[in-house]
Amino acid sequence: MNFKGKDIITIKDFSKSEINYVLHYAKKMLPYAKGEKCTKLLEGKVLSSLFFEPSTRTRLSFESAMNRLGGRVIGFADPSATSQKKGETLSDTIRMADSYSDVIVLRHSLEGAAQLAADFADVPVINAGDGSGMHPTQCFLDLFTIETEKKHLEGQKVILLGDLKYGRTVHSLAYALSLFGVDLTFVSPTSLQMPKEIVDECKELGAIPASTTKLEKVIDDADVIYVTRIQRERFPDAEEYNRVVGTYQINKELLTNVKKDMIIMHPLPRLKEIATEVDETEHAVYFKQAFNGVPVRMALLSLVTGVIQ
Ligand code: CP
């Protein structure tokens, strides 16, 4: 397989065997991501890290990944300090980054921004989240986490919980888990259900996702619970946000009868949907999951720049 020059806009750009290929390389990157071994694989390469929206994990793990590979990073996390403030268009900003670097990572509030960037750039563009659209590298690290923690993806009983309407991570993940024959249950308030087009795509891939508003009815049977934050910033109406925030909270009491090896994931940041008392339980893997962004992004950067094949 050759990913050299490939844009990563959506997880749908990848077949099941291509996803497995990326996960295979991510595993190889683990000792380098942890700093146990050193590499100069991307020495001489430059990453443009363009974050038009706030981020902690995606930006820092991409930048850590590039540094761990011996490459360099340019970019910004505060677009108000760029010429966007003077009216520069996204396409012109992308043209500049294209001429200054070997790969571009872009986070933007507008759905479709990453595809637009890919249309203007010759170097590969990696979507680091476009509005309520896709977040494919998060999807890779989520798959990597399940595979690492549960040994395989096929047949796992996975609950996707919370804001399934606006949460971009669950849109990518529902699609990808369907490719791997995962048993999916969607749990959300009625107003934040998984969009019909994504449910239909899952079904086309052979999944038979169940939907419910009642977490307590399904939690004890789950192998994985993927919790999401209610995405306040995507709500057109603050009152609607106030109605649904706090609908679900994972706490120790709720975990009384769950499977001993059930894992709890969250793309983070979390608010109150997972009580901090859960952090100390053997179920909590969300901080490990966030670390997994480093080896996964190391693999992706190495593959799209063509230094590994
Ligand atoms: N999971 C995730 O995308 O986190 P950040 O918004 O902090 O990058």
GROMACS .gro file of C-alpha atoms and ligand atoms in nm:
model
  317
    1MET     CA    1   0.000   0.000   0.000
    2ASN     CA    2   0.125   0.347  -0.078
    3PHE     CA    3  -0.021   0.648   0.105
    4LYS     CA    4   0.235   0.900  -0.022
    5GLY     CA    5   0.060   1.232  -0.096
    6LYS     CA    6  -0.277   1.102   0.031
    7ASP     CA    7  -0.514   1.355   0.188
    8ILE     CA    8  -0.693   1.234   0.500
    9ILE     CA    9  -1.031   1.408   0.495
   10THR     CA   10  -1.267   1.137   0.617
   11ILE     CA   11  -1.233   0.782   0.745
   12LYS     CA   12  -1.441   0.685   0.441
   13ASP     CA   13  -1.126   0.743   0.232
   14PHE     CA   14  -0.995   0.416   0.385
   15SER     CA   15  -1.089   0.054   0.329
   16LYS     CA   16  -1.081  -0.195   0.617
   17SER     CA   17  -0.743  -0.329   0.504
   18GLU     CA   18  -0.601   0.025   0.478
   19ILE     CA   19  -0.723   0.101   0.831
   20ASN     CA   20  -0.554  -0.218   0.954
   21TYR     CA   21  -0.237  -0.109   0.776
   22VAL     CA   22  -0.235   0.225   0.963
   23LEU     CA   23  -0.306   0.052   1.297
   24HIS     CA   24  -0.018  -0.188   1.228
   25TYR     CA   25   0.224   0.106   1.184
   26ALA     CA   26   0.082   0.287   1.486
   27LYS     CA   27   0.173  -0.014   1.699
   28LYS     CA   28   0.529  -0.001   1.564
   29MET     CA   29   0.547   0.368   1.660
   30LEU     CA   30   0.459   0.306   2.027
   31PRO     CA   31   0.818   0.292   2.168
   32TYR     CA   32   0.906   0.612   1.976
   33ALA     CA   33   0.586   0.785   2.092
   34LYS     CA   34   0.675   0.699   2.451
   35GLY     CA   35   1.030   0.832   2.407
   36GLU     CA   36   1.180   0.486   2.472
   37LYS     CA   37   1.346   0.489   2.130
   38CYS     CA   38   1.451   0.776   1.899
   39THR     CA   39   1.406   0.815   1.524
   40LYS     CA   40   1.490   1.074   1.257
   41LEU     CA   41   1.237   0.932   1.010
   42LEU     CA   42   1.096   1.277   0.922
   43GLU     CA   43   1.417   1.478   0.957
   44GLY     CA   44   1.406   1.769   0.712
   45LYS     CA   45   1.026   1.759   0.682
   46VAL     CA   46   0.803   2.045   0.797
   47LEU     CA   47   0.444   2.021   0.925
   48SER     CA   48   0.202   2.316   0.902
   49SER     CA   49  -0.024   2.295   1.206
   50LEU     CA   50  -0.319   2.525   1.129
   51PHE     CA   51  -0.576   2.540   1.408
   52PHE     CA   52  -0.863   2.781   1.344
   53GLU     CA   53  -1.057   2.623   1.634
   54PRO     CA   54  -0.946   2.542   1.990
   55SER     CA   55  -0.772   2.211   2.056
   56THR     CA   56  -0.556   2.053   2.322
   57ARG     CA   57  -0.508   1.688   2.223
   58THR     CA   58  -0.520   1.694   1.845
   59ARG     CA   59  -0.277   1.985   1.806
   60LEU     CA   60  -0.034   1.880   2.077
   61SER     CA   61  -0.031   1.514   1.976
   62PHE     CA   62   0.029   1.603   1.609
   63GLU     CA   63   0.310   1.836   1.712
   64SER     CA   64   0.452   1.576   1.952
   65ALA     CA   65   0.429   1.314   1.674
   66MET     CA   66   0.620   1.536   1.430
   67ASN     CA   67   0.886   1.619   1.690
   68ARG     CA   68   0.923   1.254   1.793
   69LEU     CA   69   0.985   1.173   1.425
   70GLY     CA   70   1.262   1.433   1.400
   71GLY     CA   71   1.057   1.676   1.186
   72ARG     CA   72   0.972   2.043   1.245
   73VAL     CA   73   0.644   2.221   1.306
   74ILE     CA   74   0.523   2.567   1.197
   75GLY     CA   75   0.172   2.703   1.240
   76PHE     CA   76  -0.074   2.871   1.472
   77ALA     CA   77  -0.334   2.794   1.736
   78ASP     CA   78  -0.481   3.144   1.741
   79PRO     CA   79  -0.612   3.250   1.399
   80SER     CA   80  -0.667   3.607   1.525
   81ALA     CA   81  -0.287   3.644   1.514
   82THR     CA   82  -0.281   3.558   1.140
   83SER     CA   83  -0.371   3.753   0.827
   84GLN     CA   84  -0.721   3.603   0.844
   85LYS     CA   85  -0.776   3.904   1.072
   86LYS     CA   86  -0.703   4.126   0.768
   87GLY     CA   87  -0.948   3.933   0.554
   88GLU     CA   88  -0.726   3.666   0.400
   89THR     CA   89  -0.924   3.373   0.263
   90LEU     CA   90  -0.870   3.014   0.377
   91SER     CA   91  -0.759   2.915   0.028
   92ASP     CA   92  -0.482   3.180   0.028
   93THR     CA   93  -0.366   3.073   0.376
   94ILE     CA   94  -0.351   2.714   0.249
   95ARG     CA   95  -0.151   2.818  -0.059
   96MET     CA   96   0.108   2.969   0.176
   97ALA     CA   97   0.128   2.666   0.405
   98ASP     CA   98   0.155   2.447   0.095
   99SER     CA   99   0.468   2.633  -0.014
  100TYR     CA  100   0.622   2.635   0.336
  101SER     CA  101   0.576   2.270   0.438
  102ASP     CA  102   0.550   1.903   0.343
  103VAL     CA  103   0.216   1.825   0.511
  104ILE     CA  104  -0.074   2.035   0.642
  105VAL     CA  105  -0.291   1.958   0.945
  106LEU     CA  106  -0.606   2.172   0.955
  107ARG     CA  107  -0.879   2.222   1.214
  108HIS     CA  108  -1.160   2.455   1.113
  109SER     CA  109  -1.516   2.532   1.224
  110LEU     CA  110  -1.661   2.491   0.874
  111GLU     CA  111  -1.763   2.149   0.748
  112GLY     CA  112  -1.584   2.096   0.417
  113ALA     CA  113  -1.286   2.320   0.504
  114ALA     CA  114  -1.039   2.031   0.491
  115GLN     CA  115  -1.159   1.923   0.147
  116LEU     CA  116  -1.128   2.282   0.026
  117ALA     CA  117  -0.773   2.293   0.163
  118ALA     CA  118  -0.691   1.967  -0.014
  119ASP     CA  119  -0.819   2.115  -0.339
  120PHE     CA  120  -0.572   2.405  -0.308
  121ALA     CA  121  -0.267   2.224  -0.167
  122ASP     CA  122  -0.024   1.994  -0.344
  123VAL     CA  123   0.110   1.854  -0.016
  124PRO     CA  124  -0.113   1.612   0.179
  125VAL     CA  125  -0.384   1.769   0.396
  126ILE     CA  126  -0.496   1.597   0.716
  127ASN     CA  127  -0.836   1.693   0.855
  128ALA     CA  128  -0.804   1.760   1.230
  129GLY     CA  129  -1.180   1.823   1.261
  130ASP     CA  130  -1.408   2.030   1.037
  131GLY     CA  131  -1.709   2.165   1.223
  132SER     CA  132  -1.966   1.891   1.284
  133GLY     CA  133  -1.813   1.698   0.994
  134MET     CA  134  -1.532   1.446   1.029
  135HIS     CA  135  -1.232   1.390   1.257
  136PRO     CA  136  -1.061   1.094   1.090
  137THR     CA  137  -0.740   1.086   1.294
  138GLN     CA  138  -0.948   1.072   1.614
  139CYS     CA  139  -1.125   0.775   1.457
  140PHE     CA  140  -0.794   0.600   1.393
  141LEU     CA  141  -0.683   0.650   1.753
  142ASP     CA  142  -1.022   0.532   1.882
  143LEU     CA  143  -0.994   0.212   1.677
  144PHE     CA  144  -0.634   0.170   1.790
  145THR     CA  145  -0.742   0.205   2.154
  146ILE     CA  146  -1.020  -0.056   2.126
  147GLU     CA  147  -0.791  -0.296   1.943
  148THR     CA  148  -0.511  -0.247   2.197
  149GLU     CA  149  -0.735  -0.276   2.503
  150LYS     CA  150  -0.971  -0.550   2.382
  151LYS     CA  151  -0.726  -0.737   2.149
  152HIS     CA  152  -0.965  -0.720   1.850
  153LEU     CA  153  -1.246  -0.506   1.712
  154GLU     CA  154  -1.477  -0.767   1.562
  155GLY     CA  155  -1.779  -0.862   1.773
  156GLN     CA  156  -1.728  -0.604   2.050
  157LYS     CA  157  -2.048  -0.457   2.197
  158VAL     CA  158  -1.996  -0.082   2.175
  159ILE     CA  159  -2.223   0.191   2.311
  160LEU     CA  160  -2.188   0.538   2.160
  161LEU     CA  161  -2.331   0.776   2.420
  162GLY     CA  162  -2.432   1.141   2.441
  163ASP     CA  163  -2.435   1.397   2.163
  164LEU     CA  164  -2.461   1.177   1.857
  165LYS     CA  165  -2.605   1.460   1.646
  166TYR     CA  166  -2.324   1.716   1.663
  167GLY     CA  167  -2.036   1.495   1.787
  168ARG     CA  168  -1.809   1.451   1.486
  169THR     CA  169  -1.599   1.176   1.649
  170VAL     CA  170  -1.898   0.943   1.678
  171HIS     CA  171  -1.997   0.997   1.315
  172SER     CA  172  -1.658   0.873   1.192
  173LEU     CA  173  -1.645   0.599   1.454
  174ALA     CA  174  -1.993   0.457   1.384
  175TYR     CA  175  -1.896   0.418   1.019
  176ALA     CA  176  -1.558   0.259   1.094
  177LEU     CA  177  -1.690   0.022   1.362
  178SER     CA  178  -1.953  -0.098   1.115
  179LEU     CA  179  -1.671  -0.197   0.878
  180PHE     CA  180  -1.531  -0.418   1.155
  181GLY     CA  181  -1.853  -0.601   1.243
  182VAL     CA  182  -1.902  -0.432   1.579
  183ASP     CA  183  -2.235  -0.462   1.765
  184LEU     CA  184  -2.343  -0.096   1.794
  185THR     CA  185  -2.589   0.068   2.032
  186PHE     CA  186  -2.659   0.442   2.010
  187VAL     CA  187  -2.769   0.606   2.337
  188SER     CA  188  -2.869   0.973   2.331
  189PRO     CA  189  -3.146   1.217   2.415
  190THR     CA  190  -3.413   1.205   2.143
  191SER     CA  191  -3.308   1.547   2.011
  192LEU     CA  192  -2.944   1.438   1.974
  193GLN     CA  193  -2.985   1.108   1.792
  194MET     CA  194  -2.737   0.979   1.537
  195PRO     CA  195  -2.823   1.141   1.199
  196LYS     CA  196  -3.027   0.914   0.973
  197GLU     CA  197  -2.771   0.923   0.690
  198ILE     CA  198  -2.504   0.783   0.922
  199VAL     CA  199  -2.738   0.511   1.053
  200ASP     CA  200  -2.815   0.421   0.691
  201GLU     CA  201  -2.443   0.402   0.607
  202CYS     CA  202  -2.384   0.170   0.903
  203LYS     CA  203  -2.665  -0.054   0.782
  204GLU     CA  204  -2.521  -0.058   0.429
  205LEU     CA  205  -2.200  -0.191   0.584
  206GLY     CA  206  -2.395  -0.473   0.751
  207ALA     CA  207  -2.436  -0.329   1.102
  208ILE     CA  208  -2.773  -0.341   1.279
  209PRO     CA  209  -2.739  -0.050   1.524
  210ALA     CA  210  -2.984  -0.034   1.814
  211SER     CA  211  -3.100   0.304   1.952
  212THR     CA  212  -3.229   0.396   2.297
  213THR     CA  213  -3.245   0.688   2.539
  214LYS     CA  214  -3.201   0.455   2.840
  215LEU     CA  215  -2.835   0.393   2.924
  216GLU     CA  216  -2.915   0.184   3.233
  217LYS     CA  217  -3.088  -0.078   3.014
  218VAL     CA  218  -2.780  -0.151   2.801
  219ILE     CA  219  -2.472  -0.058   3.004
  220ASP     CA  220  -2.422  -0.393   3.183
  221ASP     CA  221  -2.390  -0.581   2.853
  222ALA     CA  222  -2.133  -0.346   2.695
  223ASP     CA  223  -1.766  -0.414   2.621
  224VAL     CA  224  -1.695  -0.049   2.539
  225ILE     CA  225  -1.878   0.272   2.629
  226TYR     CA  226  -1.772   0.567   2.417
  227VAL     CA  227  -1.891   0.879   2.600
  228THR     CA  228  -1.918   1.220   2.432
  229ARG     CA  229  -1.958   1.576   2.552
  230ILE     CA  230  -2.276   1.764   2.461
  231GLN     CA  231  -2.132   2.006   2.203
  232ARG     CA  232  -2.252   2.341   2.334
  233GLU     CA  233  -2.069   2.532   2.058
  234ARG     CA  234  -2.272   2.358   1.785
  235PHE     CA  235  -2.618   2.432   1.934
  236PRO     CA  236  -2.816   2.701   1.752
  237ASP     CA  237  -3.030   2.746   2.067
  238ALA     CA  238  -2.888   2.781   2.422
  239GLU     CA  239  -3.219   2.671   2.579
  240GLU     CA  240  -3.207   2.342   2.392
  241TYR     CA  241  -2.851   2.288   2.521
  242ASN     CA  242  -2.965   2.353   2.879
  243ARG     CA  243  -3.248   2.100   2.836
  244VAL     CA  244  -3.016   1.812   2.743
  245VAL     CA  245  -2.686   1.883   2.920
  246GLY     CA  246  -2.656   1.653   3.219
  247THR     CA  247  -2.886   1.384   3.076
  248TYR     CA  248  -2.616   1.121   3.130
  249GLN     CA  249  -2.336   1.091   3.379
  250ILE     CA  250  -2.108   0.790   3.419
  251ASN     CA  251  -2.032   0.751   3.789
  252LYS     CA  252  -1.921   0.464   4.012
  253GLU     CA  253  -2.275   0.370   4.110
  254LEU     CA  254  -2.375   0.322   3.748
  255LEU     CA  255  -2.078   0.087   3.703
  256THR     CA  256  -2.183  -0.153   3.982
  257ASN     CA  257  -2.286  -0.440   3.750
  258VAL     CA  258  -2.086  -0.373   3.433
  259LYS     CA  259  -1.846  -0.630   3.286
  260LYS     CA  260  -1.516  -0.632   3.473
  261ASP     CA  261  -1.318  -0.566   3.154
  262MET     CA  262  -1.557  -0.308   3.008
  263ILE     CA  263  -1.366   0.004   2.899
  264ILE     CA  264  -1.484   0.365   2.907
  265MET     CA  265  -1.358   0.593   2.631
  266HIS     CA  266  -1.406   0.964   2.565
  267PRO     CA  267  -1.245   1.183   2.297
  268LEU     CA  268  -1.209   1.456   2.560
  269PRO     CA  269  -1.243   1.729   2.673
  270ARG     CA  270  -1.498   1.600   2.925
  271LEU     CA  271  -1.728   1.808   3.135
  272LYS     CA  272  -1.958   1.633   3.382
  273GLU     CA  273  -2.054   1.335   3.164
  274ILE     CA  274  -1.787   1.126   3.338
  275ALA     CA  275  -1.747   1.190   3.712
  276THR     CA  276  -1.382   1.229   3.813
  277GLU     CA  277  -1.428   0.940   4.063
  278VAL     CA  278  -1.438   0.709   3.757
  279ASP     CA  279  -1.079   0.802   3.663
  280GLU     CA  280  -0.937   0.569   3.927
  281THR     CA  281  -1.137   0.265   3.810
  282GLU     CA  282  -0.995  -0.006   3.583
  283HIS     CA  283  -1.260   0.088   3.325
  284ALA     CA  284  -1.124   0.435   3.250
  285VAL     CA  285  -0.899   0.437   2.942
  286TYR     CA  286  -0.967   0.791   2.813
  287PHE     CA  287  -0.627   0.934   2.906
  288LYS     CA  288  -0.451   0.635   2.750
  289GLN     CA  289  -0.676   0.689   2.447
  290ALA     CA  290  -0.559   1.053   2.422
  291PHE     CA  291  -0.193   0.939   2.440
  292ASN     CA  292  -0.263   0.696   2.155
  293GLY     CA  293  -0.302   1.003   1.934
  294VAL     CA  294   0.077   1.026   1.924
  295PRO     CA  295   0.167   0.683   1.775
  296VAL     CA  296  -0.134   0.693   1.544
  297ARG     CA  297  -0.045   1.041   1.412
  298MET     CA  298   0.322   0.938   1.383
  299ALA     CA  299   0.211   0.654   1.158
  300LEU     CA  300  -0.014   0.879   0.949
  301LEU     CA  301   0.251   1.152   0.907
  302SER     CA  302   0.510   0.892   0.802
  303LEU     CA  303   0.272   0.729   0.557
  304VAL     CA  304   0.141   1.042   0.382
  305THR     CA  305   0.491   1.191   0.346
  306GLY     CA  306   0.597   0.861   0.191
  307VAL     CA  307   0.886   0.785   0.426
  308ILE     CA  308   0.729   0.449   0.510
  309GLN     CA  309   0.522   0.232   0.278
  310CP      N1  310  -1.039   1.486   2.097
  310CP      C1  311  -1.010   1.608   2.051
  310CP      O1  312  -1.028   1.638   1.930
  310CP      O2  313  -0.963   1.695   2.146
  310CP      P1  314  -0.916   1.842   2.119
  310CP      O3  315  -1.038   1.922   2.076
  310CP      O4  316  -0.856   1.890   2.247
  310CP      O5  317  -0.816   1.840   2.006
   0.00000   0.00000   0.00000
